[in-house]
XYZ file of C-alpha atoms in Angstrom:
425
model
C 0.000 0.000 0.000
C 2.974 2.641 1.121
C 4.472 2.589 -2.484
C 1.287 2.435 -4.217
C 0.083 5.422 -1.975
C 3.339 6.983 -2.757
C 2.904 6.855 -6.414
C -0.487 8.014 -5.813
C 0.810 11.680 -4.518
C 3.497 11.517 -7.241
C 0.207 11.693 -9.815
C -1.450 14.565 -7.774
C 1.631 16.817 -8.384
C -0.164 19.240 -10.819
C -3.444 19.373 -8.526
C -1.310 19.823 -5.316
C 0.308 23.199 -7.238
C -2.816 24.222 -8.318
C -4.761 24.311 -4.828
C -1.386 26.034 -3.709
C -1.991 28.540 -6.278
C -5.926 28.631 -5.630
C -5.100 29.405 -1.811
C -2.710 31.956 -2.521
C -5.214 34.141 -4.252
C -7.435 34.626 -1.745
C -5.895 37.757 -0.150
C -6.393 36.478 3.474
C -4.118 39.048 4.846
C -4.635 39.990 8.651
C -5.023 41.948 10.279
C -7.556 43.084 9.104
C -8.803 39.445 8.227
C -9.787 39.935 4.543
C -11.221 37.274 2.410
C -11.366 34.780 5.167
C -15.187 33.727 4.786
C -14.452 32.758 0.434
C -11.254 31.366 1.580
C -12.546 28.541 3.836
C -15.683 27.547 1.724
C -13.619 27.532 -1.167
C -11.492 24.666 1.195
C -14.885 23.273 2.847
C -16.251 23.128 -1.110
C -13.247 20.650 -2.071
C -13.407 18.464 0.721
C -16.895 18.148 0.912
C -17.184 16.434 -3.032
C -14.478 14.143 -1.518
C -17.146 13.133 1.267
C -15.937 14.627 4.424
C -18.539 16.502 6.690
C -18.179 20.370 6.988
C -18.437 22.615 9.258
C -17.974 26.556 9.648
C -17.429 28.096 13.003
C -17.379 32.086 13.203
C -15.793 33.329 16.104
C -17.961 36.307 17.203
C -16.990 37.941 20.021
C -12.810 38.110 19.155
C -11.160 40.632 19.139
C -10.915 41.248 15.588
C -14.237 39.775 14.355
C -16.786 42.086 12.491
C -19.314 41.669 10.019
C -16.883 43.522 7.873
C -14.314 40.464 9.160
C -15.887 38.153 10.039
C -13.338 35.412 11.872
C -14.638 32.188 9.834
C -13.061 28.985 10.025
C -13.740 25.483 8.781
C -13.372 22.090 9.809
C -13.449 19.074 7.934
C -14.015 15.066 9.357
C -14.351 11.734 7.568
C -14.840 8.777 9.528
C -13.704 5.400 8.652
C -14.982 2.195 8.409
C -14.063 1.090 12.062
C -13.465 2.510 15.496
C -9.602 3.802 15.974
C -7.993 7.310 16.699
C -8.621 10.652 15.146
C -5.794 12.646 13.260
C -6.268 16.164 12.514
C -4.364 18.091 10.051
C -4.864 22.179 11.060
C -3.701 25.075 9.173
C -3.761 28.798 9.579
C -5.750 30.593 5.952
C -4.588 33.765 7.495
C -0.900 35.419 6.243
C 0.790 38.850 7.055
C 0.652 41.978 4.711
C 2.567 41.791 1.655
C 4.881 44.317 2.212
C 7.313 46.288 -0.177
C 10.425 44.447 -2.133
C 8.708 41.547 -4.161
C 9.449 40.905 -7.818
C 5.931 38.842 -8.925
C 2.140 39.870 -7.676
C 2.150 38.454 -4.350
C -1.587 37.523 -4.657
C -1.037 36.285 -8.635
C 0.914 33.147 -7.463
C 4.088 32.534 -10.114
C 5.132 28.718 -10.820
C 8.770 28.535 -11.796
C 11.525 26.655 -11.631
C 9.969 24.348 -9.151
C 8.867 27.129 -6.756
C 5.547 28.596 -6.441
C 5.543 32.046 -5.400
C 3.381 34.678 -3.563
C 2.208 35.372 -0.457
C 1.406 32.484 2.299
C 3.178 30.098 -0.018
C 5.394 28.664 2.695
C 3.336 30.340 5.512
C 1.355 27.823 5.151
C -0.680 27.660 1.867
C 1.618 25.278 0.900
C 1.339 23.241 3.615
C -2.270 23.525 3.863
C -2.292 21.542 0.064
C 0.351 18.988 0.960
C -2.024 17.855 3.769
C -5.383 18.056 1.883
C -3.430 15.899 -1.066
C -2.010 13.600 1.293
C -5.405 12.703 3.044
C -6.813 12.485 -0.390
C -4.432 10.392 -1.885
C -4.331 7.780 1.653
C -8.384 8.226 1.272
C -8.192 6.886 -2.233
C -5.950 3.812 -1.141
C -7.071 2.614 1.983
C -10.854 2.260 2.156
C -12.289 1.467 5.489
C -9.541 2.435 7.418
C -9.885 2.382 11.066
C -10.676 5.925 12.987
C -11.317 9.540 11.572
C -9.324 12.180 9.200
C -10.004 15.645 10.398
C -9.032 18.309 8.279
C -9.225 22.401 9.241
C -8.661 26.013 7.865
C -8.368 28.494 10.696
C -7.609 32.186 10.873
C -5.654 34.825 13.278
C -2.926 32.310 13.332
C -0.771 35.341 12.923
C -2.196 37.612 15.188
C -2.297 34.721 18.396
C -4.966 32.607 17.063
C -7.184 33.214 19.390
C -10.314 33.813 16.937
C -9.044 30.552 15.300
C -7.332 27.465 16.713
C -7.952 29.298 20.514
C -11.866 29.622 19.895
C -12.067 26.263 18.481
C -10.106 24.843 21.081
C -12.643 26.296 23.485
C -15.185 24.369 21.899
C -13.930 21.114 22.598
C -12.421 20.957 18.677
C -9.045 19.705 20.058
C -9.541 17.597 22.749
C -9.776 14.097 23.743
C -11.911 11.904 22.613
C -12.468 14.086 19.812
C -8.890 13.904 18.549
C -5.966 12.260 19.542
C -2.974 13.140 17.159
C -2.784 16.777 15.134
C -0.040 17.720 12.978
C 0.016 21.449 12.001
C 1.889 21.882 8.278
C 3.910 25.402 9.755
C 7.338 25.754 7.653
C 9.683 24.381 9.576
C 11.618 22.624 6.669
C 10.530 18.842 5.040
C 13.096 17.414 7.476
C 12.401 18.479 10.896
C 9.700 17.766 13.202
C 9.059 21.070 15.291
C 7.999 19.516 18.973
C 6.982 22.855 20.884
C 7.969 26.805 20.564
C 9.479 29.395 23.030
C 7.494 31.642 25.118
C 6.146 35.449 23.738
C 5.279 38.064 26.177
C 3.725 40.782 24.540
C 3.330 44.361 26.295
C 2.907 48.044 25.253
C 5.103 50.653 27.595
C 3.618 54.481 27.656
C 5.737 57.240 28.466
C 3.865 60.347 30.010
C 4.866 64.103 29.931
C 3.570 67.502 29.702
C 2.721 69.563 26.720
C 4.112 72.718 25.540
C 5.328 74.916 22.515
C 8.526 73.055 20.965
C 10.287 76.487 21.265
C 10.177 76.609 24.814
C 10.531 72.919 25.847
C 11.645 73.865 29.250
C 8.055 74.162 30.513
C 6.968 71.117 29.004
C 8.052 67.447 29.859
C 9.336 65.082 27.127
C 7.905 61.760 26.953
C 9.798 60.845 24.160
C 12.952 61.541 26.245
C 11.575 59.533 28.860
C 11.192 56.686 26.478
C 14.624 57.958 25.586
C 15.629 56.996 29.426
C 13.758 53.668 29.324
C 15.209 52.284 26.022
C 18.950 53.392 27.488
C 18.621 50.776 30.253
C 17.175 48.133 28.146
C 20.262 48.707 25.836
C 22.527 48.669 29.055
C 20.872 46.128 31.391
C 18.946 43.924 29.876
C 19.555 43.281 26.644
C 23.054 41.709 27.962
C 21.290 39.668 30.242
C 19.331 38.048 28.053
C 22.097 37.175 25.304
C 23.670 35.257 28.649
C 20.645 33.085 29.027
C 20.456 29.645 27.174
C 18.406 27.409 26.594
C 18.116 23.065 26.109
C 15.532 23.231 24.010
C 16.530 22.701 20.521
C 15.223 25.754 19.625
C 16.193 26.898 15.951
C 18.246 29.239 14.122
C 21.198 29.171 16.425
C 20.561 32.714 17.271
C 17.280 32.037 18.793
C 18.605 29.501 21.651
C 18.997 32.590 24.231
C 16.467 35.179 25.278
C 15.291 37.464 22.658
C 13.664 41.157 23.002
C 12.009 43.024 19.510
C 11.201 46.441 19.591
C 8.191 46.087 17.495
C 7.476 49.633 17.430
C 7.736 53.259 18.581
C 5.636 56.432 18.653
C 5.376 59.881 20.371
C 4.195 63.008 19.013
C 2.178 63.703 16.180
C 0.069 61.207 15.352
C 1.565 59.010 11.972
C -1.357 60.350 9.808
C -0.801 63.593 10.156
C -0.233 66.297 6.743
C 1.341 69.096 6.041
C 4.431 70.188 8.242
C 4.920 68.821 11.574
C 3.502 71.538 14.784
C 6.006 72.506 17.206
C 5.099 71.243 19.937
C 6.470 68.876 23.437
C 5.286 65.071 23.179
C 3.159 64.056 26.312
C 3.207 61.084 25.479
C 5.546 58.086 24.054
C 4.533 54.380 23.371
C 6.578 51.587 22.720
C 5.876 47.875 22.235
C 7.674 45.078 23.003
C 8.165 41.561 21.744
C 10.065 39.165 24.496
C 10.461 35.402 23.568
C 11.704 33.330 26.464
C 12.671 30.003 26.918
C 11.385 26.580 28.755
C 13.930 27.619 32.001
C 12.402 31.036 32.805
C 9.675 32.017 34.667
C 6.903 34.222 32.833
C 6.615 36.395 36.282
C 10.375 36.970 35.897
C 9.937 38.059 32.254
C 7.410 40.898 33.432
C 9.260 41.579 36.461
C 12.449 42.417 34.334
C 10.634 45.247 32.539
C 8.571 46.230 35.917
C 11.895 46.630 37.540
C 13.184 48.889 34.661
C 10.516 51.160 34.746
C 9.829 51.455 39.013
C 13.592 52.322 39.022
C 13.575 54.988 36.620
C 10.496 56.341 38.642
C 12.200 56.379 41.646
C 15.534 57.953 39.895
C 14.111 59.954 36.937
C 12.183 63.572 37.680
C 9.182 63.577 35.753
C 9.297 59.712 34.694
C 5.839 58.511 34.886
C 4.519 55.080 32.885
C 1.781 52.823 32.073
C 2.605 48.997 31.061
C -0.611 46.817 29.440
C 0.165 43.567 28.504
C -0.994 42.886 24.900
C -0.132 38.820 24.871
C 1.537 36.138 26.840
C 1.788 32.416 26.013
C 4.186 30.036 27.549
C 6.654 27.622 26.088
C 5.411 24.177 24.588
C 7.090 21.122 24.033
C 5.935 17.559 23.296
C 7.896 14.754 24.459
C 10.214 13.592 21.876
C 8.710 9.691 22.080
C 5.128 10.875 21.904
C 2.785 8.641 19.199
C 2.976 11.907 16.866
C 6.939 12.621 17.247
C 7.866 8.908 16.258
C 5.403 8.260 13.449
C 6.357 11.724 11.567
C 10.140 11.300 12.098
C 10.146 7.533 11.062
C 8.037 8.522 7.847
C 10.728 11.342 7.405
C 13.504 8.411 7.282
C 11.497 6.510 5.188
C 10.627 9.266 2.674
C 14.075 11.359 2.526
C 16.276 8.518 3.173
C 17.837 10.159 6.896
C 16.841 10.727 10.249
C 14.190 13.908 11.514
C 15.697 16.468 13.056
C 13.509 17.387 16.237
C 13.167 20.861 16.526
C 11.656 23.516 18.481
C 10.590 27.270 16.797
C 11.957 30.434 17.828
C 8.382 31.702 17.265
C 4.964 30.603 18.578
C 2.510 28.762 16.353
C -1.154 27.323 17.206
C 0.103 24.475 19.082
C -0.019 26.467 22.284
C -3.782 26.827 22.118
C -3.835 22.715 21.461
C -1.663 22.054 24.323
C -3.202 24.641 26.955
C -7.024 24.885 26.229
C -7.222 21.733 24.493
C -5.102 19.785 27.062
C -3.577 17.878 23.831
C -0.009 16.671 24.021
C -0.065 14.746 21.397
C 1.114 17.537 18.977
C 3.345 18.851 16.287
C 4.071 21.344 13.618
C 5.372 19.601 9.964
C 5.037 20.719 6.858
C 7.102 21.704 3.771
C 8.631 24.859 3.253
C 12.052 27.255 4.818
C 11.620 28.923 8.099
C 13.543 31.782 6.927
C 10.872 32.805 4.010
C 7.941 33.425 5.804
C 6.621 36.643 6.022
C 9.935 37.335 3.368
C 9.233 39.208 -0.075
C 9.149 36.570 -3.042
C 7.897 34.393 -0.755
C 7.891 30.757 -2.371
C 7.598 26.952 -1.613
C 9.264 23.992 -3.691
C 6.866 21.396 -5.174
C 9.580 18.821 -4.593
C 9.226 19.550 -0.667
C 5.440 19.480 -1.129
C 5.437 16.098 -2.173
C 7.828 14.885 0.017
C 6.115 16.391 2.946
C 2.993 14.419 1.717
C 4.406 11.639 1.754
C 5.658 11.773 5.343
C 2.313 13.238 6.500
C 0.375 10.163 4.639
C 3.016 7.848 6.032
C 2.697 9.007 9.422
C -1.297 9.114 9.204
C -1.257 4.893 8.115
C 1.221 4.308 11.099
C -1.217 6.569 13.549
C -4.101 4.859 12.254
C -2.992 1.678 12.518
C -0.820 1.654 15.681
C 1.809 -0.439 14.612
C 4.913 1.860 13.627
C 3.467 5.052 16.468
C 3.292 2.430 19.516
């Protein structure tokens, strides 16, 4: 059956490019969450001719969610001919903006020289095909198989998930007895098997001052030189200490084994929108937002703390210094154990399929699987799918076709081995 089913997704090459391509024009781009309603029937429509029961699940009530944008996702389950575990496949419709540099439409996907280009083609429309065309193809060759395919399209992957894979996970979608294995196709590269990611710890620091006219900024009070203060010590304290920390995890690029900070962005003043030539005037007021990954070995009260600390002293120290801190997101690290059903079957499919072993990896960045692993209570969890880390959210995005169908193959391989039990435990 294993070479026949391999053949199989050899023969679906053209059809696995062209639902890459199909995906890719729907300009899902979030925020603000366009096109995500024809986007997931478009997905439901395909796998409901192939007999699978559909489902769409809007989650009102996110942050996020309109009737403008509405936060739509769909889910996908065939059952088989006997009793036996459920494997889900889940992928995020959603992708970032486009951004400026690219060479090709991003939302006109290009096929060339075994690449297909445009936006979301490794993050994760790509993925999102190799697992629809690997379910297909092990549909087509194993009648009657023993437990239940689930396949689903989700959104706000890349804004925390939490009108996606989070509400969903709320509503029992990933949870025993429901499901027992999930694979998420994320681009972690055809030959790794990404077990968990590091912590985030998202927070927004404000700055207050006093207004005044910019030619007498003695009677006003800075905030943007308070900021000024702020991002001094970060610079001086803390971004040192956290190039010292390290971590066990195999976390991935080699950079991304310590602590990380991101100054995602930076405002005081004028507002951005503003025309004409700027008014002279004193800031009151100075925002910043920060981005902290952390690892398995800290503790997330430590990672606010650090900032806290920052901020009291310069309160106590600096004349003037006043702040407000709101947390925009926290999630803590995840990682499944490396001999869990899920691990095993996908890395020995990998040696099968590419001829060496699976590299077991954990990403810098988070991904759904924390919303599996704390709302769900679902262990049994991993991201694999084909594509390069280091492309996503990159101009000229692309994915290879070769590392679709590879990736196929390993996630069909792995799905007989869950199914039947005998290779997964």
């Amino acid at each position: 059956m294993q070479d026949s089913l391999f053949r199989r997704i050899e023969d679906k090459q053209d059809d696995l490019v062209a639902l890459t391509c199909d995906l890719i024009r729907f300009p899902t781009v979030n925020p603000p969450g366009e096109a995500y309603g024809p986007c997931a029937e478009f997905l439901g429509e395909r796998l409901r001719k192939r007999g699978f029961e559909v489902s769409y699940h809007r989650a009102e009530g996110v942050v996020g969610d309109s009737d403008k944008y509405p936060r739509t996702n769909v889910v996908a389950r065939i059952e088989g001919g006997r009793p036996g575990p459920c494997i889900h496949f889940n992928g995020h419709i959603d992708v970032v903006a486009a951004g400026l540099g690219w060479t090709v439409d991003p939302f006109d996907p290009q096929v060339r020289d075994g690449k297909v280009y445009g936006r979301g083609a490794c993050d994760m429309k790509g993925g999102i095909a190799a697992s629809v065309i690997a379910v297909e193809a092990l549909l087509e060759e194993a009648e009657g198989f023993a437990g239940a395919l689930e396949i689903s399209g989700t959104v706000d992957e890349e804004s925390g998930g939490y009108g996606g894979v989070g509400y969903l996970a709320q509503k029992g979608f990933f949870s025993r007895p429901r499901v027992d294995h999930v694979i998420i196709p994320e681009p972690l590269n055809v030959d790794r098997v990404c077990i968990g990611h590091r912590g985030v710890w998202w927070a927004e620091v404000e700055t207050a001052g006093r207004i005044a006219h910019g030619s007498m900024p003695f009677l006003g009070d800075c905030a943007v030189r308070h900021m000024g203060a702020f991002l001094q010590r970060l610079e001086s304290e803390l971004f040192p200490a956290l190039a010292a920390k390290r971590t066990t995890m195999p976390v991935v690029p080699e950079g991304a084994k310590q602590s990380t900070l991101n100054i995602n962005a930076i405002h005081g003043g004028l507002s951005e929108d503003f025309e004409g030539l700027p008014a002279p005037m004193v800031p009151d007021s100075c925002r910043m937002v920060l981005d902290r990954r952390y690892l398995i070995e800290e503790d997330p009260a430590q990672v606010k703390n650090e900032i806290v600390s920052i901020l009291e002293s310069l309160k106590h120290d600096r004349e003037g210094f006043d702040y407000a801190l709101r947390e925009v997101l926290a999630f803590q690290p995840t990682m499944t154990d490396a001999d869990a059903p899920v691990v095993r079957a996908v890395s020995a499919a990998i040696q099968e399929v590419l001829g060496k072993p699976a590299e077991q990896v954990v990403s810098p960045g988070t991904y759904d699987q924390k919303h599996i692993v704390r709302v769900g209570h679902l262990e049994d969890c991993i991201a694999y799918g084909p594509g390069i880390l280091d492309l996503a959210h990159q101009p000229d995005e692309y994915v290879g076709i070769d590392d679709m169908i590879a990736s196929a193959k390993v996630m069909a391989s792995a799905t007989l081995a869950l199914l039947d039990g005998a290779r997964a435990g």
